[in-house]
N, C-alpha and C. Protein backbone atom coordinates (compact mmCIF):
# COMPACT_ATOMS: atom_id res chain seq x y z
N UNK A 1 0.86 -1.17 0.00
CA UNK A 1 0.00 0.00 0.00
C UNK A 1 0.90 1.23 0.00
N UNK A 2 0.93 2.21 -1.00
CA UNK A 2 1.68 3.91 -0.78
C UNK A 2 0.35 4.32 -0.37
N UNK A 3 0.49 5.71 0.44
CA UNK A 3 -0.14 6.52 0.38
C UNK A 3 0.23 7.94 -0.02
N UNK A 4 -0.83 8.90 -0.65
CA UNK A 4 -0.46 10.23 -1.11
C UNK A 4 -0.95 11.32 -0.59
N UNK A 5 -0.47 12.27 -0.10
CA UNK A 5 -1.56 13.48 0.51
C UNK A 5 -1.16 14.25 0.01
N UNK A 6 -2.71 15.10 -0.11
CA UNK A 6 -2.73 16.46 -0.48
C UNK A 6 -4.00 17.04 -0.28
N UNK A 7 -4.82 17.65 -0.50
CA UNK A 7 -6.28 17.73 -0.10
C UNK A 7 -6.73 16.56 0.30
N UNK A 8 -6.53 15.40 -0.36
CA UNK A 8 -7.23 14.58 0.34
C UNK A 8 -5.87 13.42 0.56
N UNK A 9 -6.52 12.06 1.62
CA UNK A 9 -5.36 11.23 1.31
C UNK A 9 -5.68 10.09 0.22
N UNK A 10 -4.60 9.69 -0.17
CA UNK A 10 -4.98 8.62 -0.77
C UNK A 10 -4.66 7.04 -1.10
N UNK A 11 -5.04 6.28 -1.22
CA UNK A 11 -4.27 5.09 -0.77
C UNK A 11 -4.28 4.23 -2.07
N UNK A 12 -3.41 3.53 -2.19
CA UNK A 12 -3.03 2.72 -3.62
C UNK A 12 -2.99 1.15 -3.49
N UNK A 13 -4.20 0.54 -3.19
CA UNK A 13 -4.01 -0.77 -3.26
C UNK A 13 -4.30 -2.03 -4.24
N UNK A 14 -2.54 -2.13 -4.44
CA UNK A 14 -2.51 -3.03 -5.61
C UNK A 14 -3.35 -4.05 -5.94
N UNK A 15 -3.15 -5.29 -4.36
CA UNK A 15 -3.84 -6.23 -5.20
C UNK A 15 -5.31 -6.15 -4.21
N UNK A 16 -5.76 -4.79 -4.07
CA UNK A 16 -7.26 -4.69 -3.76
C UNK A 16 -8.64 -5.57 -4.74
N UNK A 17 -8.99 -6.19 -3.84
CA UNK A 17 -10.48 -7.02 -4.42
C UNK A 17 -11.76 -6.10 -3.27
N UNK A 18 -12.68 -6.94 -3.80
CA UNK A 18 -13.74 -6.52 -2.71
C UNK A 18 -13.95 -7.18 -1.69
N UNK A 19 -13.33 -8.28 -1.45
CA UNK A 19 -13.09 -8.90 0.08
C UNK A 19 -12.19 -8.08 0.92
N UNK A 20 -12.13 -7.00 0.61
CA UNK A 20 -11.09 -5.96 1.22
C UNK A 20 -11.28 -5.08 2.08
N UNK A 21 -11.38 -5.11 3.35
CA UNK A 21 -12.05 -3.36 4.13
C UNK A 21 -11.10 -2.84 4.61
N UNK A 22 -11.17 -1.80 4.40
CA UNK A 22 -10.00 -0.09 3.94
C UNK A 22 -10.61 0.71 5.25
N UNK A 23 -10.00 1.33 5.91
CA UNK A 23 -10.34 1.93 7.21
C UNK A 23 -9.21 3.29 7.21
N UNK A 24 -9.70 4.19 7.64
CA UNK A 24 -9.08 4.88 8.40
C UNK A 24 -9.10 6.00 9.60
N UNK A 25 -7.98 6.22 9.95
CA UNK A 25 -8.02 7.22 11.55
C UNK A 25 -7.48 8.50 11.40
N UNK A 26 -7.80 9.55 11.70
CA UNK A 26 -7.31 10.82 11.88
C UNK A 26 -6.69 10.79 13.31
N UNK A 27 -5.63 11.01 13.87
CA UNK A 27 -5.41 11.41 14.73
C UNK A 27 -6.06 10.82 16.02
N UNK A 28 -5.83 9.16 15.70
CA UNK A 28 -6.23 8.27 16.42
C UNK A 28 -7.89 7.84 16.55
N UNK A 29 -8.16 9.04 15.49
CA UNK A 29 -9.81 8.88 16.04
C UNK A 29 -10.57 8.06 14.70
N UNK A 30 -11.20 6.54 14.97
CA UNK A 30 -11.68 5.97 13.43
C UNK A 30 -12.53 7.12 12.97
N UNK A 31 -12.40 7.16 11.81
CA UNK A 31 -13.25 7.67 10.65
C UNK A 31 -14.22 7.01 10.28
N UNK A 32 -13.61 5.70 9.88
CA UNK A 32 -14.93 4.72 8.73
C UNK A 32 -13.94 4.31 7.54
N UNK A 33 -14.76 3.64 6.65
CA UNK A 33 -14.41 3.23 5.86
C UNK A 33 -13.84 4.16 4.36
N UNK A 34 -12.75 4.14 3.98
CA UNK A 34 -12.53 5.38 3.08
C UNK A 34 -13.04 4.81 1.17
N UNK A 35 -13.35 5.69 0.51
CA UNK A 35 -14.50 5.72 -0.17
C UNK A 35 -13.85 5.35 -1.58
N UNK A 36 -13.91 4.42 -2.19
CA UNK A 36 -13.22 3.90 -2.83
C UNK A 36 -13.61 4.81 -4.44
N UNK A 37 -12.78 4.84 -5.42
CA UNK A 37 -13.25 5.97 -6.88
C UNK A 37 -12.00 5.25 -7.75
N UNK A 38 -12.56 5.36 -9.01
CA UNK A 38 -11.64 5.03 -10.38
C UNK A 38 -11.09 6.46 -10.27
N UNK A 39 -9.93 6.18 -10.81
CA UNK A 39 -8.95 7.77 -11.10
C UNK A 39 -8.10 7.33 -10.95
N UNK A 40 -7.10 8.03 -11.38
CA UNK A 40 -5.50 8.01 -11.48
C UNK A 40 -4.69 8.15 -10.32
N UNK A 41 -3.58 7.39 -10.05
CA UNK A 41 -2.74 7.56 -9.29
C UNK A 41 -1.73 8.80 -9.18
N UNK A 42 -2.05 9.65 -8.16
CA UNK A 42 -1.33 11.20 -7.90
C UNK A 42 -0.18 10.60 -7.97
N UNK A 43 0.35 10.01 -7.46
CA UNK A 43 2.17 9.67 -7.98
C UNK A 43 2.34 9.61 -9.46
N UNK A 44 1.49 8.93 -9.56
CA UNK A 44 1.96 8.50 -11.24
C UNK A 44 1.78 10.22 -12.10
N UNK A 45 0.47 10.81 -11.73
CA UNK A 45 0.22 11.92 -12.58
C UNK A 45 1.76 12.98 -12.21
N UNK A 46 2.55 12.58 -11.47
CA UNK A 46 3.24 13.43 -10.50
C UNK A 46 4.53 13.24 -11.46
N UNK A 47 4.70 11.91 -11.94
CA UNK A 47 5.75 11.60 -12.24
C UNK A 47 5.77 11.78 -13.69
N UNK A 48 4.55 11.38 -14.56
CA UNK A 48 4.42 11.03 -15.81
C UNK A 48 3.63 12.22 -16.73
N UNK A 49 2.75 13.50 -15.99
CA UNK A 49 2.28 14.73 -16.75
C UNK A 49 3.16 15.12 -17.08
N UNK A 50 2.24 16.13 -18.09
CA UNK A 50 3.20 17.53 -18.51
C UNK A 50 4.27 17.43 -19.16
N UNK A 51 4.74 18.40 -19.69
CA UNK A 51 5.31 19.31 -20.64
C UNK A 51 6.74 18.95 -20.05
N UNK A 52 7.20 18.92 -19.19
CA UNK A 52 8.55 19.23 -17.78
C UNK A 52 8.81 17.19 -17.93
N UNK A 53 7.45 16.64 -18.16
CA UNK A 53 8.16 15.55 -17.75
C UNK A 53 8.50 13.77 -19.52
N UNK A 54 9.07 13.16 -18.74
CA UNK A 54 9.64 12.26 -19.72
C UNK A 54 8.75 11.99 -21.10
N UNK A 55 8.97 11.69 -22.09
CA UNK A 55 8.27 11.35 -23.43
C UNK A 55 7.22 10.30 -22.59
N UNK A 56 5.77 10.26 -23.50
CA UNK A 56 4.80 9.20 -22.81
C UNK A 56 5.09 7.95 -23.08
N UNK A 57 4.66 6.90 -22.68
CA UNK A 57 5.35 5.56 -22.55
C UNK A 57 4.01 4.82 -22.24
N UNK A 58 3.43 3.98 -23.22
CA UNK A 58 2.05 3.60 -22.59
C UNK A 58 1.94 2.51 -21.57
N UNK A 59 3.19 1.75 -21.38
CA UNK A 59 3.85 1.31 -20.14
C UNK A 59 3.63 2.00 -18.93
N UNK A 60 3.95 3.28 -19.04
CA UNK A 60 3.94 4.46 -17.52
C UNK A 60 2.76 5.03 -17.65
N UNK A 61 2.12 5.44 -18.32
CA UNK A 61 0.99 6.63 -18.75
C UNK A 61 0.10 6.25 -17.86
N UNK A 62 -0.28 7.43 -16.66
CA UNK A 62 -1.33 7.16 -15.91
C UNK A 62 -2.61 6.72 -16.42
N UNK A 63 -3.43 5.55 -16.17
CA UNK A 63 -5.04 5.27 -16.42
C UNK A 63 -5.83 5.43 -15.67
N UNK A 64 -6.91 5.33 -15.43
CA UNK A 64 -7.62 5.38 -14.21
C UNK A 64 -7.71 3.66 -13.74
N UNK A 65 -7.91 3.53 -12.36
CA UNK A 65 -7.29 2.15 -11.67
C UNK A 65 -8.72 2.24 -10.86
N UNK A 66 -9.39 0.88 -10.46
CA UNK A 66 -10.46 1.02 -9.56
C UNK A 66 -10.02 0.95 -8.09
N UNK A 67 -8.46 0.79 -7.76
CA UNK A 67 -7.85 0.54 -6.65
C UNK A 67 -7.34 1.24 -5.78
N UNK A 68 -7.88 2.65 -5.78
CA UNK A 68 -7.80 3.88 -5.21
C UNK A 68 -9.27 3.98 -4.11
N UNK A 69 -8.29 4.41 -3.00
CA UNK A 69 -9.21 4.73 -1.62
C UNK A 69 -8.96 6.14 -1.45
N UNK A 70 -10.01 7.15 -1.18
CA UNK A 70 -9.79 8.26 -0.98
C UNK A 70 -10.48 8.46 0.85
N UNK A 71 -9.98 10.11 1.53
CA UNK A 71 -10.13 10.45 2.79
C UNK A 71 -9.73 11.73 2.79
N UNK A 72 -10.61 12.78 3.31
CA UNK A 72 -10.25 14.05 3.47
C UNK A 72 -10.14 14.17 5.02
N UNK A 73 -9.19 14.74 5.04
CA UNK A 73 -8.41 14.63 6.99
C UNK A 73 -9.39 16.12 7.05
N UNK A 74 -9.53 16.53 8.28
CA UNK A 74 -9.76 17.71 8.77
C UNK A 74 -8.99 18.59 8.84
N UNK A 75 -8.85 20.06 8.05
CA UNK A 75 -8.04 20.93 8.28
C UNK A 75 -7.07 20.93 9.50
N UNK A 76 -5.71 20.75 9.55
CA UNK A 76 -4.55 20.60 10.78
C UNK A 76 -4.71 19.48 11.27
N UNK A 77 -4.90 18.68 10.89
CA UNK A 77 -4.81 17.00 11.27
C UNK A 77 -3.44 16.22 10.56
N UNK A 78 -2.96 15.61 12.10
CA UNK A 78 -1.47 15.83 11.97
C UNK A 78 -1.01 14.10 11.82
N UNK A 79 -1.98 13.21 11.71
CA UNK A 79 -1.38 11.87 11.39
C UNK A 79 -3.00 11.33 10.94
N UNK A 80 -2.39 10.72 9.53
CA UNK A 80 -3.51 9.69 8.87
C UNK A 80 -3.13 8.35 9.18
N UNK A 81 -3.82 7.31 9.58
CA UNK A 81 -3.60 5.96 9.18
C UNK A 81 -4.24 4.96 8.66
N UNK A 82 -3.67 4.24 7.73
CA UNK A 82 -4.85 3.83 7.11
C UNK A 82 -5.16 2.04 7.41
N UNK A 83 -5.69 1.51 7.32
CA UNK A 83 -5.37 -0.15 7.59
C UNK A 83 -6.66 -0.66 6.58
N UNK A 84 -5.94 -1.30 5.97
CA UNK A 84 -6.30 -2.29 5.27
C UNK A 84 -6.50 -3.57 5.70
N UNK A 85 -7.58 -4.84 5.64
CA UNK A 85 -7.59 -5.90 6.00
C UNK A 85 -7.54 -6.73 4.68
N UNK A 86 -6.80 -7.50 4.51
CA UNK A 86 -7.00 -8.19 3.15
C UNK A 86 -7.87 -9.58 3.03
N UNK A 87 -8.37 -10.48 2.20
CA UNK A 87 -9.34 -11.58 2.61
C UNK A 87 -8.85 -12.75 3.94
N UNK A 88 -7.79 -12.38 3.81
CA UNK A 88 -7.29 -13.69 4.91
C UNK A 88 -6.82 -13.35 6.38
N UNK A 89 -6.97 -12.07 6.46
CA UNK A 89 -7.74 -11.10 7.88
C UNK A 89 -6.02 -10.63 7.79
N UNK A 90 -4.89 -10.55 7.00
CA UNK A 90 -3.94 -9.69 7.26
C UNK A 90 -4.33 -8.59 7.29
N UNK A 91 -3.62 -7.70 8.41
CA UNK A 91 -3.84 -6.56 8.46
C UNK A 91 -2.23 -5.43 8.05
N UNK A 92 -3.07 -4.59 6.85
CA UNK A 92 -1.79 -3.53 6.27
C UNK A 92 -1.82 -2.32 6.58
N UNK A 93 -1.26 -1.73 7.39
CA UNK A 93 -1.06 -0.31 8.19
C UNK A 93 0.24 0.54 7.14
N UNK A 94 -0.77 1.93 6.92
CA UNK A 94 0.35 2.85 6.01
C UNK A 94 0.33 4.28 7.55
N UNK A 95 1.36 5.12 7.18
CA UNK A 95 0.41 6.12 7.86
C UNK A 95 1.54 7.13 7.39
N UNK A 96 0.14 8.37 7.13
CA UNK A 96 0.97 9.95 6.95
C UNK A 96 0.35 10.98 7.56
């Protein structure tokens, strides 16, 4: 799992299925479940947009992925964490 922040956080899970529950905490406090959306990976758009960056490569070229979890922290909220449970009850902890 990476995660990305910026307005919102965001979480990148590869081999996400729907036997999957995605959680997260602000500042120790649960939230709920964070809200899963097709769209592109902010790293990737980070690395692979624009004018500034490398020739496109349809290898690299951001797509939209259904494996994106999104979470908007509360203005000055100073630690995200996120935990993932995967089908076989591992549990995957990111945190920013």
């Amino acid at each position: 799992m990476r995660l990305c922040r910026g307005p919102e956080v965001v979480a990148n899970l590869w081999d996400w299925d729907e036997r999957w529950q995605v959680r997260w905490l602000q500042d120790g406090t649960p939230k709920g479940a964070m809200e899963r959306r097709l769209a592109t990976d902010p790293l990737s758009e980070e690395l692979y947009r624009g004018r500034s960056r490398p020739s496109r490569r349809p290898c690299v070229d951001p797509v939209p992925t259904g494996h994106l979890f999104f979470a908007r922290p509360a203005p000055g909220a100073r630690r995200v964490v996120v935990e993932a449970t995967d089908p076989w009850g591992e549990l995957h902890v990111a945190t920013i």
